[in-house]
Tab-separated table of C-alpha atoms in Angstrom:
chain	number	residue	atom	x	y	z
A	1413	MET	CA	121.157	93.286	138.360
A	1414	SER	CA	120.464	90.319	136.065
A	1415	LEU	CA	120.140	90.693	132.294
A	1416	ARG	CA	116.509	89.810	132.515
A	1417	GLN	CA	115.888	92.573	135.088
A	1418	LEU	CA	117.742	94.990	132.829
A	1419	LEU	CA	115.735	94.026	129.769
A	1420	LEU	CA	112.525	94.469	131.669
A	1421	ARG	CA	113.542	98.047	132.441
A	1422	LEU	CA	114.853	98.875	128.991
A	1423	PRO	CA	111.646	100.702	127.997
A	1424	CYS	CA	112.349	103.083	130.821
A	1425	TYR	CA	115.855	103.779	129.526
A	1426	LEU	CA	114.777	104.176	125.968
A	1427	GLY	CA	112.105	106.713	126.965
A	1428	ALA	CA	114.739	108.743	128.869
A	1429	LEU	CA	117.098	109.192	125.862
A	1430	GLY	CA	115.504	112.592	125.032
A	1431	PRO	CA	115.906	115.914	126.839
A	1432	ARG	CA	115.528	116.049	130.625
A	1433	ARG	CA	111.904	115.949	131.566
A	1434	GLY	CA	109.818	118.101	133.798
A	1435	PRO	CA	108.215	117.004	137.106
A	1436	LEU	CA	104.927	115.892	135.657
A	1437	ASP	CA	106.573	113.538	133.178
A	1438	THR	CA	107.973	111.657	136.056
A	1439	ILE	CA	104.595	110.984	137.673
A	1440	SER	CA	103.002	110.237	134.260
A	1441	SER	CA	104.880	106.946	134.320
A	1442	VAL	CA	103.660	106.170	137.859
A	1443	VAL	CA	99.996	107.287	137.311
A	1444	SER	CA	99.540	105.469	133.976
A	1445	TRP	CA	99.976	102.011	135.486
A	1446	ARG	CA	97.173	99.690	134.590
A	1447	GLY	CA	95.947	98.538	138.024
A	1448	GLN	CA	92.190	98.350	138.630
A	1449	SER	CA	91.324	99.578	135.170
A	1450	SER	CA	89.198	96.637	133.914
A	1451	ARG	CA	85.886	98.155	135.040
A	1452	SER	CA	86.580	101.709	133.863
A	1453	PRO	CA	85.089	103.189	130.674
A	1454	ALA	CA	86.669	102.492	127.356
A	1455	HIS	CA	88.038	106.060	127.258
A	1456	TRP	CA	90.405	105.095	130.155
A	1457	ASN	CA	92.452	102.855	127.853
A	1458	GLN	CA	92.812	105.664	125.285
A	1459	VAL	CA	94.118	108.206	127.793
A	1460	VAL	CA	96.495	105.745	129.328
A	1461	SER	CA	97.901	104.988	125.891
A	1462	GLU	CA	98.426	108.729	125.304
A	1463	ALA	CA	100.283	108.984	128.606
A	1464	GLU	CA	102.514	106.083	127.643
A	1465	LYS	CA	103.537	108.005	124.501
A	1466	ILE	CA	104.736	110.831	126.690
A	1467	VAL	CA	106.853	108.749	129.076
A	1468	GLY	CA	108.181	106.813	126.141
A	1469	TYR	CA	107.332	103.198	126.979
A	1470	PRO	CA	104.445	100.793	127.754
A	1471	THR	CA	103.678	100.968	131.527
A	1472	SER	CA	103.233	97.250	131.964
A	1473	PHE	CA	106.217	95.681	133.773
A	1474	MET	CA	106.041	92.657	131.513
A	1475	SER	CA	106.967	93.551	127.944
A	1476	LEU	CA	107.505	90.629	125.705
A	1477	ARG	CA	108.830	92.811	122.921
A	1478	CYS	CA	111.626	93.915	125.197
A	1479	LEU	CA	112.426	90.388	126.271
A	1480	LEU	CA	112.646	89.048	122.713
A	1481	SER	CA	114.490	91.916	121.087
A	1482	ASP	CA	118.247	91.428	120.422
A	1483	GLU	CA	118.683	95.083	119.463
A	1484	LEU	CA	117.611	96.128	122.978
A	1485	SER	CA	120.171	93.692	124.432
A	1486	ASN	CA	122.962	95.774	122.709
A	1487	ILE	CA	121.443	98.997	124.123
A	1488	ALA	CA	121.379	97.479	127.535
A	1489	MET	CA	125.163	96.876	127.309
A	1490	GLN	CA	125.662	100.504	126.405
A	1491	VAL	CA	123.465	101.697	129.257
A	1492	ARG	CA	125.419	99.499	131.728
A	1493	LYS	CA	128.630	101.427	130.891
A	1494	LEU	CA	126.886	104.590	132.392
A	1495	VAL	CA	126.736	102.939	135.879
A	1496	GLY	CA	128.850	105.030	138.256
A	1497	THR	CA	128.628	108.192	136.135
A	1498	GLN	CA	126.441	111.299	136.638
A	1499	HIS	CA	124.557	111.006	133.327
A	1500	PRO	CA	120.920	112.255	133.651
A	1501	LEU	CA	119.711	109.109	131.841
A	1502	LEU	CA	120.383	107.072	134.967
A	1503	THR	CA	118.431	109.447	137.233
A	1504	THR	CA	115.449	109.366	134.850
A	1505	ALA	CA	115.588	105.575	134.643
A	1506	SER	CA	115.425	105.412	138.526
A	1507	GLN	CA	112.153	107.418	138.298
A	1508	ARG	CA	110.629	104.965	135.692
A	1509	SER	CA	111.711	101.943	137.676
A	1510	LEU	CA	109.587	103.314	140.492
A	1511	ALA	CA	106.469	102.877	138.297
A	1512	GLU	CA	107.340	99.253	137.809
A	1513	ILE	CA	107.816	98.818	141.511
A	1514	THR	CA	104.469	100.395	142.158
A	1515	GLU	CA	102.867	97.986	139.791
A	1516	LEU	CA	104.658	95.019	141.327
A	1517	ILE	CA	103.299	95.924	144.745
A	1518	HIS	CA	99.783	96.453	143.411
A	1519	THR	CA	99.882	93.128	141.531
A	1520	ALA	CA	101.111	91.281	144.511
A	1521	LEU	CA	98.232	92.597	146.515
A	1522	LEU	CA	95.757	91.491	143.879
A	1523	VAL	CA	97.292	87.986	143.931
A	1524	HIS	CA	97.055	87.757	147.646
A	1525	ARG	CA	93.474	88.834	147.463
A	1526	GLY	CA	92.811	85.757	145.418
A	1527	ILE	CA	93.239	83.529	148.398
A	1528	VAL	CA	90.082	81.485	149.025
A	1529	ASN	CA	88.394	81.061	152.396
A	1530	LEU	CA	88.394	77.283	152.662
A	1531	ASP	CA	85.710	77.361	155.418
A	1532	GLU	CA	83.196	78.790	152.933
A	1533	LEU	CA	83.793	76.230	150.168
A	1534	GLN	CA	80.977	74.270	148.667
A	1535	SER	CA	81.213	70.884	146.858
A	1536	SER	CA	80.589	72.653	143.543
A	1537	ASP	CA	83.701	74.806	143.957
A	1538	GLY	CA	86.049	71.937	143.368
A	1539	PRO	CA	88.191	69.437	145.323
A	1540	LEU	CA	89.565	70.782	148.615
A	1541	LYS	CA	93.129	69.735	147.862
A	1542	ASP	CA	93.086	71.688	144.669
A	1543	MET	CA	91.792	74.819	146.403
A	1544	GLN	CA	94.545	74.424	149.158
A	1545	PHE	CA	97.134	74.160	146.411
A	1546	GLY	CA	95.834	77.254	144.704
A	1547	ASN	CA	96.074	79.192	147.944
A	1548	LYS	CA	99.693	78.172	148.435
A	1549	ILE	CA	100.523	79.348	144.899
A	1550	ALA	CA	98.742	82.653	145.506
A	1551	ILE	CA	100.737	83.282	148.674
A	1552	LEU	CA	104.043	82.337	147.156
A	1553	SER	CA	103.472	84.269	143.993
A	1554	GLY	CA	102.465	87.419	145.806
A	1555	ASP	CA	105.430	87.096	148.088
A	1556	PHE	CA	107.684	86.669	145.154
A	1557	LEU	CA	106.437	89.880	143.524
A	1558	LEU	CA	106.817	91.803	146.844
A	1559	ALA	CA	110.355	90.480	147.254
A	1560	ASN	CA	111.227	91.802	143.734
A	1561	ALA	CA	109.595	95.175	144.579
A	1562	CYS	CA	111.702	95.371	147.670
A	1563	ASN	CA	114.801	94.531	145.730
A	1564	GLY	CA	114.000	97.194	143.143
A	1565	LEU	CA	113.470	99.780	145.970
A	1566	ALA	CA	116.933	98.977	147.380
A	1567	LEU	CA	118.492	99.512	143.943
A	1568	LEU	CA	116.996	103.069	143.868
A	1569	GLN	CA	119.297	103.924	146.838
A	1570	ASN	CA	117.015	106.606	148.194
A	1571	THR	CA	116.057	106.221	151.835
A	1572	LYS	CA	113.003	108.583	151.677
A	1573	VAL	CA	111.631	106.713	148.645
A	1574	VAL	CA	112.076	103.361	150.523
A	1575	GLU	CA	110.323	104.923	153.485
A	1576	LEU	CA	107.419	106.215	151.425
A	1577	LEU	CA	106.820	102.905	149.555
A	1578	ALA	CA	107.185	100.851	152.816
A	1579	SER	CA	104.611	103.046	154.536
A	1580	ALA	CA	102.289	102.660	151.494
A	1581	LEU	CA	102.609	98.911	151.737
A	1582	MET	CA	101.704	99.140	155.481
A	1583	ASP	CA	98.620	101.265	154.557
A	1584	LEU	CA	97.593	98.673	152.061
A	1585	VAL	CA	97.701	95.841	154.515
A	1586	GLN	CA	95.811	97.939	157.104
A	1587	GLY	CA	93.171	98.947	154.472
A	1588	VAL	CA	92.612	95.389	153.351
A	1589	TYR	CA	92.277	94.293	157.034
A	1590	HIS	CA	89.506	96.879	157.466
A	1591	GLU	CA	87.905	95.831	154.180
A	1592	ASN	CA	87.739	92.268	155.317
A	1593	SER	CA	86.402	93.116	158.721
A	1594	THR	CA	83.588	95.161	157.344
A	1595	SER	CA	82.762	93.344	154.117
A	1596	ALA	CA	79.266	91.929	154.176
A	1597	LYS	CA	78.324	88.379	153.321
A	1598	GLU	CA	75.064	87.618	151.498
A	1599	ASN	CA	73.323	86.533	154.675
A	1600	HIS	CA	74.595	89.310	156.829
A	1601	ILE	CA	73.502	92.965	157.386
A	1602	THR	CA	76.130	95.447	156.192
A	1603	ASP	CA	78.166	97.441	158.689
A	1604	ASP	CA	77.093	100.947	159.723
A	1605	ILE	CA	80.009	102.920	158.273
A	1606	GLY	CA	79.584	106.565	157.285
A	1607	ILE	CA	81.117	108.120	154.179
A	1608	LEU	CA	84.003	109.625	156.192
A	1609	THR	CA	84.993	106.243	157.506
A	1610	TRP	CA	84.604	104.817	154.010
A	1611	LYS	CA	86.981	107.507	152.613
A	1612	LYS	CA	89.655	106.820	155.262
A	1613	GLN	CA	89.567	103.074	154.529
A	1614	THR	CA	89.560	103.576	150.788
A	1615	PHE	CA	92.587	105.797	150.993
A	1616	LEU	CA	94.434	103.115	152.872
A	1617	SER	CA	93.492	100.293	150.534
A	1618	HIS	CA	93.463	102.039	147.231
A	1619	GLY	CA	94.893	105.661	147.441
A	1620	ALA	CA	98.001	105.447	149.563
A	1621	LEU	CA	100.181	103.448	147.037
A	1622	LEU	CA	99.462	105.817	144.120
A	1623	ALA	CA	99.712	109.021	146.190
A	1624	LYS	CA	103.005	108.063	147.836
A	1625	SER	CA	104.464	106.694	144.530
A	1626	CYS	CA	103.753	110.072	142.910
A	1627	GLN	CA	105.437	111.805	145.844
A	1628	ALA	CA	108.400	109.398	145.605
A	1629	ALA	CA	108.752	110.226	141.919
A	1630	MET	CA	109.215	113.894	142.747
A	1631	GLU	CA	111.694	112.987	145.453
A	1632	LEU	CA	113.742	111.087	142.870
A	1633	ALA	CA	113.581	114.026	140.556
A	1634	LYS	CA	114.997	116.160	143.491
A	1635	HIS	CA	111.949	118.464	143.708
A	1636	ASP	CA	111.142	120.341	146.917
A	1637	ALA	CA	108.512	119.469	149.537
A	1638	GLU	CA	105.845	121.698	148.014
A	1639	VAL	CA	106.072	119.985	144.622
A	1640	GLN	CA	106.096	116.584	146.371
A	1641	ASP	CA	102.935	117.525	148.210
A	1642	MET	CA	101.170	118.497	145.045
A	1643	ALA	CA	102.147	115.150	143.455
A	1644	PHE	CA	100.850	113.398	146.544
A	1645	GLN	CA	97.442	115.288	146.374
A	1646	TYR	CA	97.112	114.404	142.728
A	1647	GLY	CA	97.740	110.726	143.306
A	1648	LYS	CA	95.438	110.630	146.327
A	1649	HIS	CA	92.452	112.247	144.685
A	1650	MET	CA	92.926	110.479	141.405
A	1651	ALA	CA	92.896	107.103	143.182
A	1652	MET	CA	89.834	108.026	145.215
A	1653	SER	CA	87.974	109.230	142.015
A	1654	HIS	CA	88.889	105.961	140.232
A	1655	LYS	CA	87.661	103.790	143.104
A	1656	ILE	CA	84.352	105.552	143.243
A	1657	ASN	CA	83.949	105.261	139.447
A	1658	SER	CA	84.578	101.512	139.820
A	1659	ASP	CA	81.939	101.260	142.586
A	1660	LEU	CA	79.448	103.027	140.429
A	1661	GLN	CA	79.663	100.701	137.400
A	1662	PRO	CA	77.047	98.200	138.514
A	1663	PHE	CA	74.538	101.051	139.000
A	1664	ILE	CA	75.146	103.112	135.886
A	1665	LYS	CA	75.806	100.499	133.131
A	1666	GLU	CA	72.922	100.386	130.599
A	1667	LYS	CA	72.904	96.586	130.413
A	1668	THR	CA	73.665	94.933	133.674
A	1669	SER	CA	73.333	91.228	134.341
A	1670	ASP	CA	70.699	90.445	136.914
A	1671	SER	CA	73.274	88.070	138.618
A	1672	LEU	CA	75.941	90.840	138.942
A	1673	THR	CA	76.691	91.352	142.575
A	1674	PHE	CA	78.242	94.484	144.092
A	1675	ASN	CA	79.951	95.338	147.332
A	1676	LEU	CA	77.418	96.448	149.944
A	1677	ASN	CA	80.106	98.767	151.458
A	1678	SER	CA	80.762	100.438	148.122
A	1679	ALA	CA	80.428	104.294	147.832
A	1680	PRO	CA	76.868	104.446	146.365
A	1681	VAL	CA	75.623	102.003	148.996
A	1682	VAL	CA	77.253	103.678	151.895
A	1683	LEU	CA	75.894	107.053	150.768
A	1684	HIS	CA	72.395	105.485	150.239
A	1685	GLN	CA	72.483	104.105	153.748
A	1686	GLU	CA	73.634	107.444	155.154
A	1687	PHE	CA	70.771	109.321	153.494
A	1688	LEU	CA	68.140	106.702	154.263
A	1689	GLY	CA	69.104	105.933	157.931
A	1690	ARG	CA	70.190	102.710	159.434
A	1691	ASP	CA	66.744	101.332	160.288
A	1692	LEU	CA	65.184	101.804	156.789
A	1693	TRP	CA	68.387	100.387	155.206
A	1694	ILE	CA	68.118	97.221	157.273
A	1695	LYS	CA	64.490	96.953	156.261
A	1696	GLN	CA	65.346	97.223	152.496
A	1697	ILE	CA	68.097	94.605	152.953
A	1698	ARG	CA	65.598	92.163	154.446
A	1699	GLU	CA	62.999	92.850	151.876
A	1700	ALA	CA	65.586	91.976	149.103
A	1701	GLN	CA	66.432	88.648	150.770
A	1702	ARG	CA	65.084	85.408	149.227
A	1703	LYS	CA	65.669	82.154	151.089
A	1704	GLY	CA	68.686	83.541	152.863
A	1705	ARG	CA	70.225	85.075	149.779
A	1706	LEU	CA	70.150	88.644	148.531
A	1707	ASP	CA	68.327	89.517	145.282
A	1708	TYR	CA	70.958	91.933	144.081
A	1709	ALA	CA	68.828	93.044	141.000
A	1710	LYS	CA	66.032	94.193	143.326
A	1711	LEU	CA	68.420	95.807	145.737
A	1712	ARG	CA	70.196	97.592	142.884
A	1713	GLU	CA	66.851	99.082	141.754
A	1714	THR	CA	66.128	100.207	145.311
A	1715	ILE	CA	69.434	101.934	145.681
A	1716	SER	CA	69.282	103.557	142.230
A	1717	ALA	CA	65.943	105.104	143.130
A	1718	GLY	CA	67.547	106.941	146.023
A	1719	LYS	CA	70.270	109.577	146.300
A	1720	GLY	CA	73.283	107.420	146.792
A	1721	VAL	CA	74.218	106.972	143.124
A	1722	THR	CA	73.988	110.647	142.181
A	1723	SER	CA	75.813	111.592	145.364
A	1724	ALA	CA	78.577	109.159	144.541
A	1725	ILE	CA	78.923	110.680	141.085
A	1726	ASP	CA	79.217	114.102	142.781
A	1727	LEU	CA	81.846	112.710	145.079
A	1728	CYS	CA	83.742	111.172	142.201
A	1729	ARG	CA	83.858	114.572	140.382
A	1730	TYR	CA	84.799	116.339	143.699
A	1731	HIS	CA	87.959	114.205	143.984
A	1732	GLY	CA	88.599	114.616	140.286
A	1733	ASN	CA	88.459	118.405	140.712
A	1734	LYS	CA	90.838	118.210	143.709
A	1735	ALA	CA	93.254	116.266	141.479
A	1736	LEU	CA	93.022	118.935	138.775
A	1737	GLU	CA	93.612	121.647	141.326
A	1738	ALA	CA	96.870	119.995	142.355
A	1739	LEU	CA	97.957	120.037	138.717
A	1740	GLU	CA	97.355	123.735	138.394
A	1741	SER	CA	100.634	124.489	140.329
A	1742	PHE	CA	102.561	122.909	137.457
A	1743	PRO	CA	103.260	124.697	134.101
A	1744	PRO	CA	101.356	123.605	130.998
A	1745	SER	CA	102.933	120.597	129.207
A	1746	GLU	CA	102.039	117.398	127.455
A	1747	ALA	CA	102.519	115.511	130.664
A	1748	ARG	CA	100.111	117.824	132.493
A	1749	THR	CA	97.491	117.348	129.752
A	1750	ALA	CA	97.891	113.591	129.881
A	1751	LEU	CA	97.305	113.620	133.658
A	1752	GLU	CA	94.345	115.854	133.272
A	1753	ASN	CA	92.856	113.501	130.663
A	1754	ILE	CA	93.208	110.591	132.972
A	1755	VAL	CA	91.027	112.454	135.528
A	1756	PHE	CA	88.454	113.271	132.884
A	1757	ALA	CA	88.280	109.630	131.960
A	1758	VAL	CA	87.065	108.523	135.380
A	1759	THR	CA	84.798	111.560	136.031
A	1760	ARG	CA	82.777	111.487	132.766
A	1761	PHE	CA	79.527	109.535	133.126
A	1762	SER	CA	77.580	110.603	130.044
């Protein structure tokens, strides 16, 4: 392990200097990663900050304070001496490295999603050679992050954890493939997918990584299969609730730009189509088209007048309640409260 890698992980080591933590402290570090939080309510940032205090370090894998601190370099040398021993600090630091690996995988996926379809470029988008160069950088950058994540997984030296994260990565790729195949362009009618299909695809592309990372944290902490399953259920339902909350933002924000687009296969739209019926939905799509382009402001008003938005809010709270149910099997603690507050942050709409 290079000195730079060790310094990046020092917040994990420092947070583990206290007494041995319970099972929920280990998934607090995994759950409080910052992926996909940009569209969540302001309260989200507050509850994540509270969770960070419990695990003892900022969850972002890039901490400049750690990289620039000479004092932490000295501590790193002391931690290095523990390698090969049975000190509990090293076990806890493996659990927290998992959170960084999870964020690396998630970030790599976001970078890869930034690849531009060159066939759809217009002259106003910029020179073709620049867009081609940008695509190459996105591919190489994402691959670099994935390579580092794989290296970190190997250093954990736990076959089951490697298997869990590898299967989560496979789920991500499969989920993104389905998203790309069902995503609707402005001049196309959306696909006829029901809410059950939507939930399966969303779990693959958004829920599997968090769910299996939570389960892997319990495996590293040497908890039994029942505890691991409860952690998996929490991560799964928490991720689903967060995704639905994100899908709802264009429909529930008080001030929304008329030019703001939204995914026509998002949860409120899928539910709206399911209640309305395919034929009427296609009619509404065509009525909202102007010169081959969709008038998203008009379509948003049409969807908001139906049952899709309120049903999506109910579905978000359902998954939130399932996540809370999974936490009930754990004893009360600061970590459990932090995880509960994270759920409350994405299920509160008033």
